[in-house]
Amino acid sequence: MASKNAPSANSAPANPAPAVPGQPGNLFLTTTIPKPADRPLKIYAFDPSLGRFVGNCMMAKVRHEELTPGPVGEKIAVIDYDGTQKTFYLPVDLDDPNVMIGGGLDPSQSDPRFHQQMVYAVAMETLQRFETALGRRIRWRDRQRTTHGKYAVPHGAAQQLNLFPHAMCEANAFYSPEAHGILFGYFQASRTNPGPNLPGQTIFTCLSHDIIAHETTHAVLDGIRRYFTEPTNIDVPAFHEAFADLAALFAHFSHKEALLDTLQKTGGQIFNFNLRPEARQDAGERQMIQGQIARANPLIQLALQFGEASGARAGLRSALDTPPSPDDLRRLTEPHQRGAILVAAVFDAYFTIYSRRTAKMFQVYRAGGGSAVPIDLPAPLADLLAAEASRTAEEFFIACARAIDYCPPVDITFGDFLRALLTSHVDLHTEDPDGVRDALMQAFRLRGIVADGADFFSEESLCWPKVAGDALPRVVGLKFGDPNGLTSEEADWNGDILRTYAEANAAALGFDLALGGIAAATFHAMCHSGQDGRLYVNMVVELVQTLHVPLADAGDGASSFPMRNGVTLLIAQDPVVQNAERTRIKPDPRVRFVISKLHSAERIERTRNYYARTGRTGLKASGGKKASDQTDNARFQIDFSLLHADVAP
């Protein structure tokens, strides 16, 4: 029988004896308390205009890290300087025990400290969604120099994205590479048609989940593909806007409470523009109480409060703005309107697949006596539908995110994105029993989006062609590192390897060395698990050759624009094999895809004409200098502050 003074099996001795050399110590004793993996923070799921609408006040879980007041972490720095009031607001300390124990500050429109918490949480949430989808860590774009060669932000902010919650008194929010961050504005709601806001109420863009996610996506995309901010054709700025809208809208389907409520109020048809009113209304009867007024479906509306406060009767944009028509692509040139076509194409395919995957659930429901047009869904059915809607949304978001790695590095078009989207989906899901790829093809076709270079309207023809086995030599010596990134030494090594490879195989890749050198603009590992359970490791490489082409044949002096030839290489590291001597060796990496956007007279003329139409050919520069003297080619970059003015974000 054990002594009453003996320690229990569930407790460690207060002063354990030191381990004796050569003998095992106490395996169950540790002095290290594990740190939490997540940090819960309260946020608005949509924006303050929805108040206590089901699920609007939610708890986000972001990666736990030690923060200094701001908050300032490894990837995000919140700097709350009000440019209009010329003042700094007191920074929130999210590591304060009184704040941590409650999951952050309670949602508040009047407390700047909650605004700081909101932008940090949603920006981190968005960044983590992309890192999960891509299977690697994401770096922000390098800091930009001004015309005079100086940095626009302090050197200490080099690795962080700076968020300014109250940057200006303006109905705008925009990503700024020069500020290495995002500037959020605030403005007064319309006094004549403010929607569910007080007339003249202050509207903070930093409290809109959609706007924060949208702007953070601009920064993520710019970090992955830096030349996508060069508006070389009409689709480039529209694509930037569309891709940011897609990320913000797909995030809605991770809000389970709002998703369940929408399913109940649409009878499972979550693509409906309006929710069923709470109170019954007979045909022809006037709406007498608020319960008879149909509310907008928050899942498919973007930036609802911003749109309503600006005088509109709905959100800023929608997942499905207009019926499909190929004429829209020919007549719409404004980037947001044009981008809405691409957003609608992707969501058309998403809702089609959601309907296919849930059809059997409704068949079982109707077989048990359920209505063909259900008003109230049973809770178990709503749970199943919500799980499928969320799972399908995540699949589509991952396919869209990964498609960026399959795009040419310059001069992106909607057709290029379609081909990249299909190819990335094939790599992730070889089998496609529900016809996801066909749904995407049909949705894009209905809106007039076609892929240049494809011979047929078929999956095989629209996917990028793979490189034949012996068409290109293997890339000897390439180091893949891991999803956490490459060391400086590994990056320098790979840069030399890739530049040498590009020059040695320039003709096969489509480059002409007489036009200039070839830069390895970016390269990073890309990992994913196949349907067979194997781990596939690739490296995505951007090879870019820059020419300087005159803006006009005559009369424009030395003024020119950068014309990029670009090739994306997807290089695979195959598994270890056993050779004839039964030695296990790692094969040299092989090139799987060569995705090109190369020099041609047609491209040069198209780009020159587009720059002329958009007013980029004039000799304009700050400080009275000629545009050709600028070192940063600012006029050949998308200015998001102007792009978002009056139609933000």
XYZ file of C-alpha atoms in Angstrom:
649
model
C 0.000 0.000 0.000
C 1.359 3.430 -0.966
C 2.300 5.918 1.718
C -0.080 8.860 2.167
C 2.877 11.201 1.611
C 3.797 9.647 -1.736
C 3.220 11.882 -4.793
C 0.214 11.026 -6.914
C 0.596 9.645 -10.399
C -0.826 12.870 -11.833
C 1.615 15.292 -10.195
C 5.297 15.962 -10.738
C 7.676 16.219 -7.784
C 8.282 19.768 -6.608
C 12.052 19.403 -6.786
C 12.877 16.587 -9.186
C 16.256 14.967 -8.808
C 18.710 15.916 -11.537
C 19.167 13.401 -14.295
C 22.118 11.059 -13.782
C 24.435 10.830 -16.799
C 23.700 7.650 -18.675
C 20.300 7.179 -17.012
C 16.902 8.389 -18.248
C 15.416 11.422 -16.522
C 11.776 12.226 -15.874
C 10.235 11.933 -19.356
C 6.956 13.531 -18.293
C 8.366 16.669 -16.738
C 8.798 19.858 -18.720
C 9.450 23.413 -17.686
C 8.120 24.777 -20.984
C 4.432 25.669 -21.149
C 3.297 25.433 -24.792
C 2.178 28.655 -26.412
C -1.332 28.797 -27.879
C -1.549 28.170 -31.606
C -4.331 30.702 -32.211
C -5.327 34.117 -30.950
C -9.119 34.671 -30.823
C -10.187 38.221 -31.723
C -13.658 39.720 -32.009
C -14.517 41.255 -35.378
C -17.453 42.110 -37.614
C -18.142 39.290 -40.067
C -19.519 41.851 -42.525
C -19.697 45.443 -41.235
C -21.427 47.484 -38.495
C -24.566 48.145 -40.574
C -25.752 44.574 -39.965
C -25.641 45.149 -36.203
C -26.421 41.958 -34.308
C -27.507 40.132 -37.459
C -26.873 36.414 -37.051
C -23.123 35.810 -37.026
C -22.132 39.428 -37.717
C -20.252 39.724 -34.414
C -17.906 36.773 -34.676
C -14.644 35.480 -33.254
C -11.759 35.222 -35.701
C -8.828 32.938 -34.969
C -5.486 34.165 -36.217
C -1.992 32.802 -35.738
C -0.702 33.555 -32.244
C 2.384 35.732 -32.115
C 3.896 38.150 -29.642
C 2.657 41.654 -30.425
C 3.713 45.121 -29.437
C 1.083 47.866 -29.132
C -0.318 48.862 -32.465
C -0.684 45.933 -32.892
C 2.656 45.213 -34.544
C 3.697 41.663 -35.398
C 5.956 39.822 -37.803
C 3.889 40.443 -40.962
C 1.468 43.255 -40.032
C 2.067 46.674 -38.456
C -0.944 48.849 -37.580
C -0.003 52.532 -37.538
C -3.001 54.604 -36.451
C -2.153 58.074 -37.684
C -5.118 60.237 -38.708
C -3.929 62.244 -41.681
C -6.866 64.651 -41.480
C -6.699 65.351 -37.736
C -2.872 65.206 -37.743
C -2.808 62.967 -34.685
C -1.868 59.482 -33.535
C -4.521 57.424 -31.736
C -3.584 55.373 -28.673
C -2.478 51.929 -29.963
C -4.194 48.828 -28.648
C -2.135 46.273 -26.718
C -3.584 42.900 -27.662
C -1.120 41.186 -25.301
C -2.641 42.980 -22.296
C -4.112 40.163 -20.097
C -7.367 42.120 -19.663
C -7.742 42.260 -23.447
C -6.580 38.702 -24.160
C -8.918 37.031 -21.679
C -11.984 38.384 -23.490
C -10.802 37.566 -26.989
C -9.954 41.188 -27.721
C -12.052 44.323 -27.436
C -15.787 44.218 -28.084
C -16.911 45.488 -31.512
C -17.317 49.251 -31.425
C -17.696 51.914 -34.107
C -16.454 54.667 -31.783
C -13.285 53.100 -30.319
C -10.183 53.475 -32.533
C -8.541 50.643 -30.617
C -11.173 48.203 -31.892
C -10.616 49.546 -35.403
C -6.930 48.653 -35.014
C -7.874 45.172 -33.778
C -10.273 44.701 -36.711
C -7.789 45.554 -39.472
C -5.076 43.409 -37.887
C -7.355 40.383 -37.425
C -8.921 40.421 -40.911
C -5.620 41.129 -42.678
C -3.960 38.245 -40.828
C -6.959 35.999 -41.505
C -6.745 36.796 -45.233
C -2.979 36.244 -45.332
C -3.346 32.879 -43.584
C -6.045 31.738 -46.034
C -3.662 32.391 -48.915
C -0.731 30.694 -47.182
C -2.902 27.633 -46.481
C -4.143 27.549 -50.089
C -0.678 27.984 -51.608
C 1.165 25.734 -49.151
C 3.909 28.276 -48.442
C 4.634 31.511 -46.632
C 3.948 34.721 -48.531
C 6.279 37.675 -48.661
C 5.136 41.220 -49.289
C 6.539 43.094 -52.245
C 9.859 44.831 -51.551
C 9.613 48.441 -50.438
C 9.330 50.937 -53.262
C 11.717 53.810 -53.784
C 10.527 57.289 -54.676
C 11.622 59.166 -57.807
C 14.645 60.466 -55.900
C 15.743 56.994 -54.830
C 14.586 57.192 -51.214
C 12.234 54.815 -49.409
C 8.711 56.109 -48.785
C 8.522 54.298 -45.423
C 11.080 53.728 -42.654
C 13.537 50.905 -43.146
C 12.212 49.112 -40.049
C 8.882 48.472 -41.802
C 10.518 46.585 -44.658
C 9.098 43.155 -43.894
C 5.672 44.267 -42.639
C 2.514 45.443 -44.323
C 1.574 48.782 -42.768
C -2.135 49.304 -42.049
C -3.428 52.857 -41.487
C -7.032 52.565 -40.131
C -7.773 56.325 -40.252
C -5.437 57.551 -42.982
C -7.707 60.203 -44.530
C -11.195 61.692 -44.509
C -12.233 60.247 -47.847
C -14.644 57.628 -49.203
C -11.774 55.424 -50.253
C -9.427 52.669 -49.175
C -6.481 51.508 -51.202
C -3.268 49.501 -51.256
C -0.168 51.613 -51.775
C 3.163 49.978 -52.726
C 4.887 53.304 -52.001
C 3.592 53.348 -48.408
C 4.142 49.587 -48.221
C 0.678 49.263 -46.810
C -3.053 49.955 -46.941
C -4.696 53.318 -46.285
C -8.279 53.248 -44.990
C -10.504 56.316 -45.208
C -13.617 57.470 -43.381
C -16.483 59.624 -44.660
C -19.960 60.931 -43.905
C -22.952 58.862 -44.978
C -25.431 60.372 -47.429
C -27.914 62.708 -45.735
C -30.696 61.917 -48.203
C -30.320 58.163 -48.729
C -28.008 56.685 -46.070
C -29.532 53.193 -45.981
C -29.536 51.641 -42.483
C -27.167 54.358 -41.230
C -27.788 57.729 -39.627
C -27.785 60.626 -42.113
C -24.306 62.084 -42.026
C -22.957 59.251 -39.840
C -19.232 58.594 -40.025
C -18.528 55.432 -42.013
C -15.190 53.739 -41.379
C -13.885 51.588 -44.223
C -11.583 49.869 -41.695
C -14.672 48.236 -40.133
C -15.726 46.470 -43.340
C -14.516 42.865 -43.438
C -14.858 42.898 -47.225
C -12.811 46.057 -47.753
C -9.982 44.869 -45.496
C -9.868 41.449 -47.186
C -10.052 43.067 -50.637
C -7.150 45.450 -50.002
C -5.024 42.783 -48.300
C -5.513 40.596 -51.369
C -4.100 43.400 -53.537
C -0.980 43.304 -51.350
C -0.793 39.494 -51.478
C -1.137 39.447 -55.278
C 1.484 42.186 -55.646
C 3.856 40.159 -53.475
C 3.382 37.076 -55.654
C 3.353 38.759 -59.092
C 4.891 42.240 -59.078
C 4.322 42.900 -62.798
C 0.554 42.458 -62.463
C 0.469 46.125 -61.368
C 1.631 47.213 -64.834
C -1.614 47.942 -66.755
C -0.440 46.706 -70.151
C -3.944 45.862 -71.363
C -7.548 46.516 -70.399
C -7.815 43.277 -68.410
C -4.895 43.909 -66.010
C -6.501 46.428 -63.597
C -9.836 44.622 -63.953
C -8.163 41.338 -62.994
C -6.580 42.891 -59.883
C -10.025 44.092 -58.769
C -11.778 40.839 -59.639
C -9.248 38.656 -57.844
C -9.499 40.800 -54.704
C -13.314 40.607 -54.848
C -13.194 36.823 -55.222
C -11.061 36.461 -52.080
C -13.369 38.719 -50.056
C -16.579 37.032 -51.244
C -15.389 33.454 -50.768
C -14.477 34.353 -47.171
C -18.217 34.862 -46.507
C -18.811 31.133 -46.808
C -16.602 30.402 -43.797
C -19.032 32.330 -41.533
C -21.140 29.356 -40.434
C -23.862 31.206 -38.502
C -24.554 33.644 -41.333
C -24.403 30.782 -43.832
C -26.982 28.754 -41.885
C -29.291 31.756 -41.557
C -29.038 32.486 -45.293
C -29.772 28.858 -46.151
C -32.900 28.960 -43.994
C -34.105 32.229 -45.535
C -33.450 31.210 -49.144
C -34.654 27.614 -48.952
C -31.118 26.433 -49.708
C -30.716 28.674 -52.784
C -27.887 30.793 -51.405
C -27.413 32.578 -54.750
C -30.702 34.511 -54.329
C -30.214 38.277 -54.086
C -32.670 38.708 -51.192
C -33.492 36.789 -48.035
C -37.065 35.704 -47.328
C -38.803 38.286 -45.078
C -39.416 37.238 -41.484
C -43.139 38.109 -41.620
C -45.617 36.643 -44.105
C -46.943 38.913 -46.853
C -49.859 38.006 -49.129
C -49.756 38.812 -52.827
C -50.589 42.454 -53.424
C -50.415 43.331 -49.723
C -48.487 46.461 -48.775
C -45.414 46.172 -46.578
C -46.600 47.456 -43.216
C -43.831 46.363 -40.850
C -40.079 45.923 -41.118
C -40.429 42.151 -40.900
C -42.076 42.162 -44.347
C -39.111 43.880 -45.999
C -36.712 41.513 -47.753
C -33.078 42.073 -46.782
C -30.141 41.756 -49.154
C -28.299 38.439 -49.095
C -25.042 39.305 -47.264
C -23.186 36.296 -48.678
C -23.180 37.603 -52.247
C -22.981 41.349 -51.488
C -19.617 43.103 -51.212
C -19.094 46.052 -48.805
C -22.786 46.440 -47.980
C -22.434 49.414 -45.601
C -20.153 51.349 -47.962
C -22.570 50.938 -50.871
C -25.686 51.845 -48.876
C -24.052 54.801 -47.099
C -22.970 56.167 -50.488
C -26.596 56.339 -51.627
C -26.908 52.978 -53.362
C -29.574 50.483 -52.342
C -27.217 47.510 -52.161
C -23.597 46.600 -51.634
C -20.759 48.055 -53.629
C -20.678 44.987 -55.874
C -22.162 41.507 -55.994
C -21.022 37.991 -56.795
C -23.640 37.911 -59.570
C -24.221 41.433 -60.866
C -25.855 40.821 -64.240
C -27.147 37.935 -66.385
C -24.434 36.386 -68.564
C -23.855 38.161 -71.868
C -20.802 38.096 -74.179
C -21.561 41.721 -75.122
C -20.555 42.940 -71.635
C -16.896 42.119 -72.194
C -16.876 44.124 -75.409
C -18.542 47.243 -74.030
C -17.398 47.500 -70.374
C -13.998 49.103 -69.865
C -14.130 50.488 -66.287
C -11.981 48.082 -64.210
C -14.581 47.338 -61.496
C -17.383 46.741 -63.983
C -15.142 44.638 -66.191
C -13.776 42.729 -63.204
C -17.347 41.953 -62.122
C -17.674 39.826 -65.276
C -14.827 37.580 -64.132
C -16.239 37.411 -60.587
C -19.660 36.427 -61.936
C -18.116 33.705 -64.125
C -16.349 32.078 -61.169
C -19.406 32.319 -58.909
C -21.663 30.997 -61.678
C -19.500 27.861 -61.686
C -19.411 27.758 -57.866
C -23.199 27.924 -57.442
C -23.649 25.379 -60.253
C -21.384 22.883 -58.478
C -23.039 23.608 -55.115
C -26.419 22.837 -56.700
C -25.108 19.576 -58.210
C -23.546 18.391 -54.976
C -26.632 19.138 -52.888
C -29.235 17.840 -55.349
C -29.433 14.405 -53.692
C -29.945 15.989 -50.270
C -33.018 17.790 -51.594
C -34.227 14.601 -53.296
C -34.141 12.754 -49.970
C -35.840 15.717 -48.278
C -38.657 15.745 -50.842
C -38.999 11.953 -50.713
C -39.717 12.312 -47.007
C -42.559 14.754 -47.629
C -40.585 18.005 -47.834
C -41.796 20.848 -50.031
C -40.383 21.290 -53.518
C -39.992 24.994 -52.640
C -38.980 24.802 -48.964
C -39.620 27.724 -46.641
C -38.151 26.311 -43.446
C -35.344 23.780 -43.786
C -34.859 21.166 -41.052
C -31.765 21.933 -38.986
C -29.915 18.696 -39.990
C -30.459 19.475 -43.691
C -29.303 23.067 -43.208
C -26.151 21.790 -41.475
C -25.375 19.446 -44.385
C -25.975 22.188 -46.944
C -23.780 24.635 -45.010
C -20.953 22.113 -44.814
C -21.138 21.504 -48.579
C -21.349 25.215 -49.416
C -18.313 25.937 -47.231
C -16.296 22.982 -48.571
C -17.027 23.896 -52.189
C -16.173 27.561 -51.559
C -12.837 26.524 -50.076
C -12.114 24.310 -53.102
C -12.839 27.187 -55.494
C -10.795 29.678 -53.470
C -7.799 27.322 -53.395
C -8.078 26.766 -57.158
C -8.203 30.542 -57.767
C -5.264 31.206 -55.439
C -3.117 28.451 -56.938
C -4.011 29.554 -60.464
C -1.764 32.609 -59.978
C 1.248 30.265 -60.038
C 0.099 29.018 -63.475
C -0.275 32.477 -65.049
C 2.279 34.169 -67.299
C 4.309 36.686 -65.251
C 3.237 39.728 -67.306
C 0.316 41.118 -69.323
C -2.370 38.954 -67.672
C -5.742 38.549 -69.435
C -9.007 36.905 -68.368
C -8.336 34.129 -70.884
C -4.924 33.465 -69.307
C -6.595 33.130 -65.911
C -9.133 30.632 -67.286
C -6.321 28.444 -68.617
C -4.403 28.764 -65.335
C -7.531 27.956 -63.310
C -8.218 24.774 -65.261
C -4.570 23.650 -65.152
C -4.232 24.228 -61.413
C -7.453 22.308 -60.779
C -6.203 19.358 -62.862
C -2.991 19.296 -60.813
C -4.953 19.288 -57.544
C -7.887 17.094 -58.621
C -7.041 14.720 -61.463
C -10.505 13.239 -61.257
C -13.442 15.630 -61.599
C -16.661 13.663 -60.981
C -18.811 16.758 -60.437
C -17.621 18.569 -63.566
C -16.001 21.587 -61.866
C -13.781 22.315 -64.853
C -16.653 22.031 -67.324
C -18.730 24.407 -65.157
C -15.894 26.940 -65.231
C -15.479 26.608 -68.998
C -19.197 27.117 -69.643
C -19.480 30.065 -67.235
C -16.555 31.842 -68.899
C -17.885 31.047 -72.396
C -21.316 32.512 -71.596
C -19.588 35.802 -70.718
C -17.424 35.914 -73.826
C -14.139 35.109 -72.092
C -11.962 33.096 -74.458
C -8.393 31.848 -74.204
C -5.883 33.018 -76.797
C -3.804 30.195 -78.230
C -6.294 27.381 -77.562
C -7.234 25.332 -80.616
C -10.505 23.876 -79.321
C -13.113 24.503 -76.651
C -12.150 21.456 -74.613
C -10.504 20.825 -71.290
C -7.392 19.338 -72.901
C -6.951 22.303 -75.236
C -7.671 24.999 -72.643
C -5.206 23.629 -70.071
C -1.623 24.753 -70.581
C 0.292 22.083 -72.535
C 2.921 20.127 -70.664
C 6.518 20.142 -71.809
C 7.475 17.006 -73.725
C 9.915 14.767 -71.885
C 13.081 15.740 -73.762
C 12.104 19.179 -75.102
C 14.082 21.001 -72.392
C 17.104 19.837 -70.385
C 16.785 19.295 -66.657
C 17.676 22.101 -64.252
C 20.816 20.766 -62.578
C 21.619 21.999 -59.076
C 18.333 23.739 -58.238
C 17.579 23.845 -54.491
C 13.915 23.601 -53.524
C 14.189 24.413 -49.837
C 10.800 24.062 -48.133
C 7.479 25.956 -47.857
C 9.005 28.188 -45.160
C 11.191 29.793 -47.820
C 14.794 29.810 -48.979
C 17.787 31.096 -47.076
C 19.733 34.005 -48.566
C 22.461 31.623 -49.692
C 19.941 29.256 -51.319
C 18.197 32.169 -53.049
C 21.493 33.515 -54.433
C 22.444 30.019 -55.603
C 19.102 29.458 -57.327
C 19.210 32.901 -58.944
C 22.533 32.068 -60.588
C 21.312 28.615 -61.642
C 18.090 29.952 -63.188
C 19.709 32.858 -65.042
C 22.328 30.537 -66.485
C 19.625 28.032 -67.489
C 17.505 30.756 -69.119
C 20.413 32.080 -71.171
C 21.535 28.593 -72.222
C 17.998 27.711 -73.356
C 16.819 31.170 -74.430
C 15.692 30.145 -77.916
C 13.721 27.143 -76.650
C 12.016 29.346 -74.042
C 11.197 32.009 -76.631
C 13.704 34.681 -75.576
C 16.056 36.618 -77.849
C 19.286 37.407 -76.005
C 19.972 40.230 -78.441
C 17.120 42.125 -76.759
C 18.766 42.080 -73.314
C 19.401 39.982 -70.240
C 16.913 37.654 -68.564
C 16.116 38.151 -64.877
C 14.841 35.494 -62.482
C 12.275 37.862 -60.991
C 10.849 35.429 -58.413
C 11.081 31.748 -57.558
C 9.479 29.770 -54.756
C 8.516 26.222 -53.849
C 4.960 24.992 -54.347
C 3.841 21.815 -52.588
C 0.579 19.903 -52.710
C -0.794 16.434 -52.030
C -2.241 14.542 -54.950
C -5.376 12.430 -54.886
C -3.092 9.406 -54.624
C -1.670 10.743 -51.344
C 1.768 11.543 -52.789
C 3.470 14.844 -52.036
C 4.284 16.832 -55.169
C 7.028 19.453 -54.990
C 7.389 22.114 -57.673
C 9.182 25.403 -58.047
C 7.426 28.345 -59.712
C 9.882 30.603 -61.545
C 9.279 33.972 -63.233
C 11.765 34.764 -65.982
C 11.433 38.335 -67.261
C 13.234 40.230 -70.001
C 12.693 44.008 -70.103
C 12.881 46.169 -73.213
C 12.358 49.934 -73.418
C 10.109 50.779 -76.345
C 9.328 54.325 -77.582
C 5.839 55.489 -76.734
C 5.425 56.910 -80.240
C 7.219 56.612 -83.536
C 8.125 60.293 -83.478
C 7.620 63.466 -81.499
C 7.935 61.989 -78.018
C 11.684 62.313 -77.592
C 13.272 59.798 -75.282
C 9.981 58.877 -73.613
C 9.529 55.100 -73.561
C 7.742 52.367 -71.660
C 8.979 49.052 -70.239
C 7.924 46.118 -72.418
C 8.285 42.778 -70.650
C 8.785 39.360 -72.133
C 7.812 36.838 -69.488
C 7.910 33.079 -68.979
C 6.604 31.125 -65.998
C 8.374 27.818 -65.447
C 6.904 25.108 -63.254
C 9.803 22.835 -62.332
C 9.162 19.502 -60.617
C 11.373 17.684 -58.161
C 10.650 14.005 -58.762
C 10.894 11.408 -55.955
C 14.100 9.533 -55.199
C 14.693 6.552 -57.521
C 16.989 3.538 -57.522
C 19.509 3.329 -60.351
C 21.063 0.253 -61.981
C 23.663 0.058 -59.198
C 20.804 -0.012 -56.667
C 21.850 3.355 -55.311
C 19.040 5.697 -54.330
C 19.442 9.027 -56.127
C 17.395 12.183 -56.550
C 16.734 12.992 -60.229
C 17.579 16.448 -61.491
C 14.494 18.724 -61.565
C 12.501 18.759 -64.807
C 10.448 21.525 -66.417
C 6.737 20.636 -66.501
C 5.198 23.823 -67.917
C 6.451 26.799 -69.918
C 3.782 29.527 -69.770
C 4.838 32.410 -71.996
C 3.883 35.977 -72.859
C 6.564 36.968 -75.346
C 7.659 39.847 -77.571
C 5.586 40.517 -80.697
C 4.763 43.517 -82.839
C 1.072 43.069 -82.024
C 1.731 43.132 -78.257
C 3.906 46.239 -78.521
C 1.278 48.115 -80.515
C -1.551 47.012 -78.232
C 0.347 48.102 -75.117
C 1.400 51.419 -76.659
C -2.184 52.171 -77.709
C -3.530 51.276 -74.258
C -1.045 53.587 -72.563
C -2.043 56.351 -74.996
C -5.771 55.857 -74.294
C -5.217 55.932 -70.530
C -3.125 59.094 -70.570
C 0.268 57.613 -69.764
C 2.135 58.980 -72.781
C 2.491 62.593 -71.618
C 5.762 63.863 -70.185
C 4.622 64.108 -66.573
C 6.780 63.782 -63.496
C 7.058 65.195 -60.022
C 9.528 68.025 -59.470
C 9.324 69.157 -63.094
C 11.307 66.212 -64.425
C 10.565 64.424 -67.645
C 8.728 61.142 -67.317
C 11.662 59.415 -69.004
C 13.882 60.590 -66.122
C 11.825 58.807 -63.469
C 13.498 55.798 -61.901
C 10.356 54.076 -60.697
C 8.148 54.244 -63.849
C 5.282 55.335 -61.599
C 3.007 56.234 -64.499
C 3.234 52.639 -65.758
C 1.886 51.254 -62.471
C -1.718 50.920 -61.309
C -2.537 53.798 -58.954
C -4.995 52.121 -56.598
C -5.921 55.431 -54.950
C -7.227 56.724 -58.294
C -8.616 53.344 -59.329
C -10.717 53.159 -56.154
C -11.782 56.817 -56.040
C -15.604 57.114 -56.054
C -15.985 53.341 -56.522
C -13.871 52.076 -53.592
C -12.518 49.718 -52.624
